Short mmCIF file of C-alpha atoms in Angstrom, two decimals:
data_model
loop_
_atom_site.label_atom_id
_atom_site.label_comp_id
_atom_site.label_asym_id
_atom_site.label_seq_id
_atom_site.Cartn_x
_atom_site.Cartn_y
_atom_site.Cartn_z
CA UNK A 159 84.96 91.87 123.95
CA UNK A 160 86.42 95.03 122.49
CA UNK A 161 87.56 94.50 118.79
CA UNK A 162 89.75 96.78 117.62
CA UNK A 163 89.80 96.32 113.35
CA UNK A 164 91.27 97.22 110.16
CA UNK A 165 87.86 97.87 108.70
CA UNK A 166 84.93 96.57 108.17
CA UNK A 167 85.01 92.90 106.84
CA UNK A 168 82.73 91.45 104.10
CA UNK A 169 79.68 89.46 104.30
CA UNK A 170 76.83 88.80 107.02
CA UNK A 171 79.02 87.10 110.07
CA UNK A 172 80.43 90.53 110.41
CA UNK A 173 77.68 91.87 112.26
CA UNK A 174 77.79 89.27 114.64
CA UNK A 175 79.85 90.99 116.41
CA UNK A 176 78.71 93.70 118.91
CA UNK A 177 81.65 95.92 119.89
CA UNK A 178 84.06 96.58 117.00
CA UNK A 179 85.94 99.88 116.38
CA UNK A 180 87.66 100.46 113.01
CA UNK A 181 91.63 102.01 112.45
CA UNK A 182 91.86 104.90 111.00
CA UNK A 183 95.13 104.19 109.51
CA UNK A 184 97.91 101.41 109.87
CA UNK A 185 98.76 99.61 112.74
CA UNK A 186 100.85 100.42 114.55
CA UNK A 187 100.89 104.13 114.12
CA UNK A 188 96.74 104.81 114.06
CA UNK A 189 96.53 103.76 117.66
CA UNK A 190 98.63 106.85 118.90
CA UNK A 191 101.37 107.44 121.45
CA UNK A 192 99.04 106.53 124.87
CA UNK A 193 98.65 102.58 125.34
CA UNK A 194 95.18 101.83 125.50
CA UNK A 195 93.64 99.29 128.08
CA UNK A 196 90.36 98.77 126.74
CA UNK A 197 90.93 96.78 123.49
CA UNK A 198 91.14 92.81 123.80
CA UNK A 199 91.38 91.72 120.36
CA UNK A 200 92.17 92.46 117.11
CA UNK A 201 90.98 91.96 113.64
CA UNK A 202 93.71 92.62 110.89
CA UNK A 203 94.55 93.39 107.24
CA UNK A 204 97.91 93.28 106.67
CA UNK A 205 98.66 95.53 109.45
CA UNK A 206 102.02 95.12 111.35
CA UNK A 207 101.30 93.54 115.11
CA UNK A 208 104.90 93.79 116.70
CA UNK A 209 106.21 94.43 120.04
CA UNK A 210 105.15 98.48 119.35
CA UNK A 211 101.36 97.72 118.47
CA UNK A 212 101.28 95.04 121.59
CA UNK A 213 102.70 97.43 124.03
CA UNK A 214 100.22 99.99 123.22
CA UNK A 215 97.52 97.32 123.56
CA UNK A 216 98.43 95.44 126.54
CA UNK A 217 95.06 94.05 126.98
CA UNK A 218 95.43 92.38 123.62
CA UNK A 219 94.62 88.24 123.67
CA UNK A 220 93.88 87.50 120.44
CA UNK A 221 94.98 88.75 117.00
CA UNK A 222 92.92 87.39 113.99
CA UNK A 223 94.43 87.86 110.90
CA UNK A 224 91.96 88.42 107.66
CA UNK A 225 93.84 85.66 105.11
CA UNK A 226 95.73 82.41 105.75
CA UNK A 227 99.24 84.31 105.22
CA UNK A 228 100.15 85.76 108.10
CA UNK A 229 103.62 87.04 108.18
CA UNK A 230 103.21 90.70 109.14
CA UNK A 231 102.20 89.12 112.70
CA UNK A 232 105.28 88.81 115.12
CA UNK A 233 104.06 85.32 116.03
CA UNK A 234 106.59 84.53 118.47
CA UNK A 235 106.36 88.02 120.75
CA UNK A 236 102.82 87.11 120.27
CA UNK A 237 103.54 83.77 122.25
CA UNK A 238 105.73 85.39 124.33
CA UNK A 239 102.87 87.85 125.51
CA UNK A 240 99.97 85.24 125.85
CA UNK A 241 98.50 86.30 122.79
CA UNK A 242 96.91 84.21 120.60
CA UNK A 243 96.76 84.19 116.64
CA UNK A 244 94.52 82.85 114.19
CA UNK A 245 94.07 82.88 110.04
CA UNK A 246 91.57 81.68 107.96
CA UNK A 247 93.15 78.46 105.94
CA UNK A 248 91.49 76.22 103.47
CA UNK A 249 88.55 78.41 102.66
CA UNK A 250 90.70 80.16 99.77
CA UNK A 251 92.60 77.35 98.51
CA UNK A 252 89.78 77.11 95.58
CA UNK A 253 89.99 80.82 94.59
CA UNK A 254 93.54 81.47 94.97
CA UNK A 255 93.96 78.29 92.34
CA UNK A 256 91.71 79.39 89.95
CA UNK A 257 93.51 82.83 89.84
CA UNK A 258 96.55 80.82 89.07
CA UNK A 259 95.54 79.08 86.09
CA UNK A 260 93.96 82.17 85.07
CA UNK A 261 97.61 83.59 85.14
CA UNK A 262 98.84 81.01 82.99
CA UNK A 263 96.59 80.90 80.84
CA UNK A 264 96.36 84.76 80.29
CA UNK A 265 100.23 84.33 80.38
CA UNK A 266 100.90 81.82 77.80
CA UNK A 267 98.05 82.59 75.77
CA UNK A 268 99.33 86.49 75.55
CA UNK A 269 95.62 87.57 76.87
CA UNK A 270 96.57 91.09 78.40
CA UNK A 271 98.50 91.78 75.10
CA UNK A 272 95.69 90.58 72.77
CA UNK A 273 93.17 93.14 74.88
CA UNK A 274 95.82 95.91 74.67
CA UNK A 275 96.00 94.66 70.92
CA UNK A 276 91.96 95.25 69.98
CA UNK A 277 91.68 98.48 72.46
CA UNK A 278 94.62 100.45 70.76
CA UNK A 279 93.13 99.76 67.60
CA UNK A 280 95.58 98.04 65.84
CA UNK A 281 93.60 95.31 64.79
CA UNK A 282 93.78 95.39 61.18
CA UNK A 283 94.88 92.04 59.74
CA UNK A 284 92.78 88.92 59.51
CA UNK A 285 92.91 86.21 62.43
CA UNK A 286 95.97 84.57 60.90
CA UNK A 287 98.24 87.77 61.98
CA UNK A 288 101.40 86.34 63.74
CA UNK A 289 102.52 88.61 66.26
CA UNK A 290 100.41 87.78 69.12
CA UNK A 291 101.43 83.99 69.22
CA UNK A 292 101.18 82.05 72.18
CA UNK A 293 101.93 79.10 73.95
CA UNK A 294 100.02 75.60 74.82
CA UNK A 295 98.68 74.64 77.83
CA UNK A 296 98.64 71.11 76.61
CA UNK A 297 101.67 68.95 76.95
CA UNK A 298 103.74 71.84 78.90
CA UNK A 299 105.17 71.39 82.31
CA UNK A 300 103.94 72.73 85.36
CA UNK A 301 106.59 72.86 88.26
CA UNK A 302 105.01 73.41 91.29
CA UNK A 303 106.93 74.82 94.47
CA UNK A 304 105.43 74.00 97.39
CA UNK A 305 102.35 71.19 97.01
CA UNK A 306 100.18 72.32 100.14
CA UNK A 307 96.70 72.98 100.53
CA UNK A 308 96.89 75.69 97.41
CA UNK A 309 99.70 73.85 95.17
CA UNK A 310 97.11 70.40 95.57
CA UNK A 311 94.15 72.74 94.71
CA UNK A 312 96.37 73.94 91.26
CA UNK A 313 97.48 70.33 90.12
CA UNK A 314 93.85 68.93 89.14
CA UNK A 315 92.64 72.37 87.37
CA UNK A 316 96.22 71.95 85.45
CA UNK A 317 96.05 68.44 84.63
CA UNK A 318 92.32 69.20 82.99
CA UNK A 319 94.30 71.58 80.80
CA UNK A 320 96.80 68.47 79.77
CA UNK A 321 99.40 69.79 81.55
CA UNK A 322 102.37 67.68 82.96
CA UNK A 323 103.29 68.05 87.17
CA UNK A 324 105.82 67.94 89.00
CA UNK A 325 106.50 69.61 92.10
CA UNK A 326 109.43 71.11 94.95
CA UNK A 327 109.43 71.14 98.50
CA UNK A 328 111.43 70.41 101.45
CA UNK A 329 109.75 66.41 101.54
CA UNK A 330 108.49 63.97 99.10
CA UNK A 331 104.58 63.69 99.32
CA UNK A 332 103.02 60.37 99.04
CA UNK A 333 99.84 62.23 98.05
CA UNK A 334 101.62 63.51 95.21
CA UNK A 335 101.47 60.28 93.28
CA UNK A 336 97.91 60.56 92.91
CA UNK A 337 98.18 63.68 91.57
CA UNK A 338 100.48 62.83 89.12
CA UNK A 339 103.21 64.98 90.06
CA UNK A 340 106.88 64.14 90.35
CA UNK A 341 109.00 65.08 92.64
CA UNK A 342 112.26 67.00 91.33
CA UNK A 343 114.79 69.20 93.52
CA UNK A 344 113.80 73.11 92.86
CA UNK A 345 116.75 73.61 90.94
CA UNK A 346 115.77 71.09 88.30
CA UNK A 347 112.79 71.88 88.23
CA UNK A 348 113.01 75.69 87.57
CA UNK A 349 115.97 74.39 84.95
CA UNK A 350 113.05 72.10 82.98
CA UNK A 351 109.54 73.46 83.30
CA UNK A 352 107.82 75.64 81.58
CA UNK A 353 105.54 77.31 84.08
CA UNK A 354 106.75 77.81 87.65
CA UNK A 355 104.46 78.48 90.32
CA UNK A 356 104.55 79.67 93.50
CA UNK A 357 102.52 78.21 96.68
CA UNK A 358 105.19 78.66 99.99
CA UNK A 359 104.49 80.92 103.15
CA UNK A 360 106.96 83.84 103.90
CA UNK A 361 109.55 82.45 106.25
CA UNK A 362 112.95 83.10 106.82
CA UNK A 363 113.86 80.26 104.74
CA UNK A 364 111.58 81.41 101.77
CA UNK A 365 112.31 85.04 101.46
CA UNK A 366 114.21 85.38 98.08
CA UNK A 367 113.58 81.41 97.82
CA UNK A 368 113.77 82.40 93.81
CA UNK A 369 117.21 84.76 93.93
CA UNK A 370 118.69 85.78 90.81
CA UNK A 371 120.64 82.66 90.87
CA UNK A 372 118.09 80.65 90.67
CA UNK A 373 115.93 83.30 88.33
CA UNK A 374 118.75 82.38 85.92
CA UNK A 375 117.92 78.87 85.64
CA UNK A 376 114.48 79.34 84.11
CA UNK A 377 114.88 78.46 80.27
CA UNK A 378 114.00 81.25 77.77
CA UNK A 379 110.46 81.75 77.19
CA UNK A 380 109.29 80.19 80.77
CA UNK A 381 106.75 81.83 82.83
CA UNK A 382 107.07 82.13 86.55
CA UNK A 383 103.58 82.87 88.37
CA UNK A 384 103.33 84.00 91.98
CA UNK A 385 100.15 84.21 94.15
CA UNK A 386 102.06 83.34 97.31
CA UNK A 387 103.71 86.48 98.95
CA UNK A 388 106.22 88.96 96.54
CA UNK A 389 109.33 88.31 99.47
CA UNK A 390 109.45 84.79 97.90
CA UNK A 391 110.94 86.27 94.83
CA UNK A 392 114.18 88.05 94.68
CA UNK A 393 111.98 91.32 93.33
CA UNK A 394 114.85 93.33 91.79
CA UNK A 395 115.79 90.16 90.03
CA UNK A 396 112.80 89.47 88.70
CA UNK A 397 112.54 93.10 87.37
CA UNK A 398 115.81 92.69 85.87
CA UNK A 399 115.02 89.55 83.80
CA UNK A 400 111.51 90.22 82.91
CA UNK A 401 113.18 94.07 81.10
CA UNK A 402 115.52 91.79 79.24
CA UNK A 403 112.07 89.67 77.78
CA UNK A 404 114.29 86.58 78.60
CA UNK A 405 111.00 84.77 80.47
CA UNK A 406 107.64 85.76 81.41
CA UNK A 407 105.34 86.20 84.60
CA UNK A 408 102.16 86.14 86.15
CA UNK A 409 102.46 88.21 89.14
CA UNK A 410 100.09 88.75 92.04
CA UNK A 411 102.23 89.77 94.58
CA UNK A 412 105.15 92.31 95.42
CA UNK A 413 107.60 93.12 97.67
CA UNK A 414 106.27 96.90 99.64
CA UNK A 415 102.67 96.36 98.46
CA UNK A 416 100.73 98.32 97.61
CA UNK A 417 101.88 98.77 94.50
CA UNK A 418 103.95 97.14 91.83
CA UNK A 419 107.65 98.02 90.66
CA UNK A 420 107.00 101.01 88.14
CA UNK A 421 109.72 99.05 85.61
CA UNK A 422 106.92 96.33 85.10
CA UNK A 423 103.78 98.79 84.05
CA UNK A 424 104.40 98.74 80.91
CA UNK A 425 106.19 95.40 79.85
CA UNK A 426 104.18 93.10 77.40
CA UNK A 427 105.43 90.16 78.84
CA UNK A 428 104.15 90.30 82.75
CA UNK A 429 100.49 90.10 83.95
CA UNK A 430 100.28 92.42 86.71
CA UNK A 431 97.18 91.99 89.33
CA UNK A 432 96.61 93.48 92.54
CA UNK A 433 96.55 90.92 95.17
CA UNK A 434 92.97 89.82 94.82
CA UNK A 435 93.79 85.74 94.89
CA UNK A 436 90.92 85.32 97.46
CA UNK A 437 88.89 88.47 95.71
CA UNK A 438 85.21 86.44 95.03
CA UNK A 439 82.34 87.22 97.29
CA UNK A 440 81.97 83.50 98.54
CA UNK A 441 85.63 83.49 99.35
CA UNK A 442 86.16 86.64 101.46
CA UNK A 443 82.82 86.19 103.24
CA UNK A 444 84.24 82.84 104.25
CA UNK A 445 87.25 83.99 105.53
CA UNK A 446 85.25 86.88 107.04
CA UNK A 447 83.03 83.75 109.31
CA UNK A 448 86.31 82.03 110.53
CA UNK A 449 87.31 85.63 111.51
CA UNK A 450 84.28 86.12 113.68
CA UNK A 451 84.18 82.94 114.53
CA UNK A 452 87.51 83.19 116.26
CA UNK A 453 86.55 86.31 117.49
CA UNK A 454 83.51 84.59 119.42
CA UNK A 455 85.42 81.71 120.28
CA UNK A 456 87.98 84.07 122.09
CA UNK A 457 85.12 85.74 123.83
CA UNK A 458 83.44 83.05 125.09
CA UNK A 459 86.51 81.36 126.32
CA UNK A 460 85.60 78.50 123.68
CA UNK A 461 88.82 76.71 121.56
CA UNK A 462 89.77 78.89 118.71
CA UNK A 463 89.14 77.61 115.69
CA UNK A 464 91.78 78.07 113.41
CA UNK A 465 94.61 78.91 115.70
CA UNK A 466 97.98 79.03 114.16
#
């Protein structure tokens, strides 16, 4: 089966496959003007797959998507065409939690600023100094927005910080109760926490979930952490309350990545990192295997294994 990918993917399943040619740019733009009849799947990073790119591959079955996100696919012309789609869930739930409490914690313990601090050389009082003063873990409230595979994975590395849960979605969770996380409308819960974090897909219904209505309701001195997609947030917003110095953020995704709003760059009160919540080796190589594996599933004309 012909693969047609964004590049090369990490780890050892990749060479499993046997006939795999790489994009030299974005999709769907790097394929040209001519529709080509040869490729029957492909492998994608991000990359737009809309009606263009599938009319210029009309041999097209399957599109496997590198990461569990997956909204730069037009799933339903996808369904429309026969075409199937697949991610790679639950192998990054670990990582993409443990780059959220590293958020917090490098959040509300001012850890970018106290680097910044030592490298500028402007450590020159004793540890006592004042100005870098942070905030506890222990005791503070964690309001979690959207308790799926990822939100579950960040509730028991919180709670073994001594923070408090509770949690927003569309339906009460009777899981939730053993996680010790309540269950308060997303309103009330931006209004009384003091970190906010993120865990939704991009839908319709979740693009600017957090407007700047709802931006407004976060008390002074909150932080507001997003590894889910940057379309979740209102991002102009965001920019405009995180200038004022009114809350603070942990941000690992934009709106029009690559790249984060220039505004932000050099605020003291926004962590600012570059998409990488499923950046270990064990993770991507993971996600890399269900890749291929759908890929040779597909091929084989075996059930896909992670279809979405």
């Amino acid at each position: 089966m012909k693969v047609l990918a964004s590049r090369p993917l990490p780890g050892p399943a990749w060479a499993e496959l046997d006939d795999v040619e790489y994009l030299g740019g974005r999709l769907p733009e790097a394929v040209g003007s001519e529709p080509r009849q040869d490729v029957e799947a492909l492998a994608v990073v991000g990359d737009r797959v809309d009606a263009r790119a599938l009319d210029l591959l009309p041999a097209v079955r399957l599109v496997a998507n590198y990461g569990v996100g997956y909204d730069s696919i037009d799933v339903d012309e996808c369904r429309l065409r026969g075409v199937a789609v697949t991610n790679t869930p639950g192998v990054l739930d670990a990582a993409v939690a443990d780059l959220t409490l590293a958020l917090i914690l490098a959040v509300r313990r001012r850890v970018v600023e106290a680097d910044r601090y030592v490298r500028e050389g402007r450590w020159e009082r004793d540890w006592a100094e004042t100005s870098l003063l942070g905030d506890d873990l222990d005791g503070a409230l964690l309001g979690i927005v959207g308790l799926g595979r990822i939100g579950r994975a960040v509730a028991p590395r919180a709670l073994a910080f001594g923070m408090r849960l509770a949690y927003a979605q569309r339906r009460r969770l009777d899981e939730a109760d053993e996680l010790g996380a309540e269950f308060v409308p997303l309103d009330d819960l931006l209004a009384c926490a003091d970190v906010v974090t993120l865990h939704v897909p991009l839908t319709a219904e979740t693009r600017d979930l957090i407007d700047a209505r709802r931006l407004a309701l976060l008390r002074d001195g909150a932080a507001l952490v997003n590894t889910a997609r940057g379309d979740v947030i209102e991002q102009d917003a965001l920019v405009r309350e995180l200038i004022s110095g009114r809350i603070r953020a942990g941000l690992d995704v934009f709106t029009g990545e690559p790249g984060a709003p220039r505004e932000l760059l050099g605020l003291p009160n926004v962590v600012l990192t570059p998409h990488v919540g499923s950046a270990t080796v064990a993770t991507r190589e993971a996600m890399t295997r269900l890749v291929v594996d759908n890929l040779l599933a597909a091929a084989a004309g075996r059930p896909l294994v992670t279809p979405v």
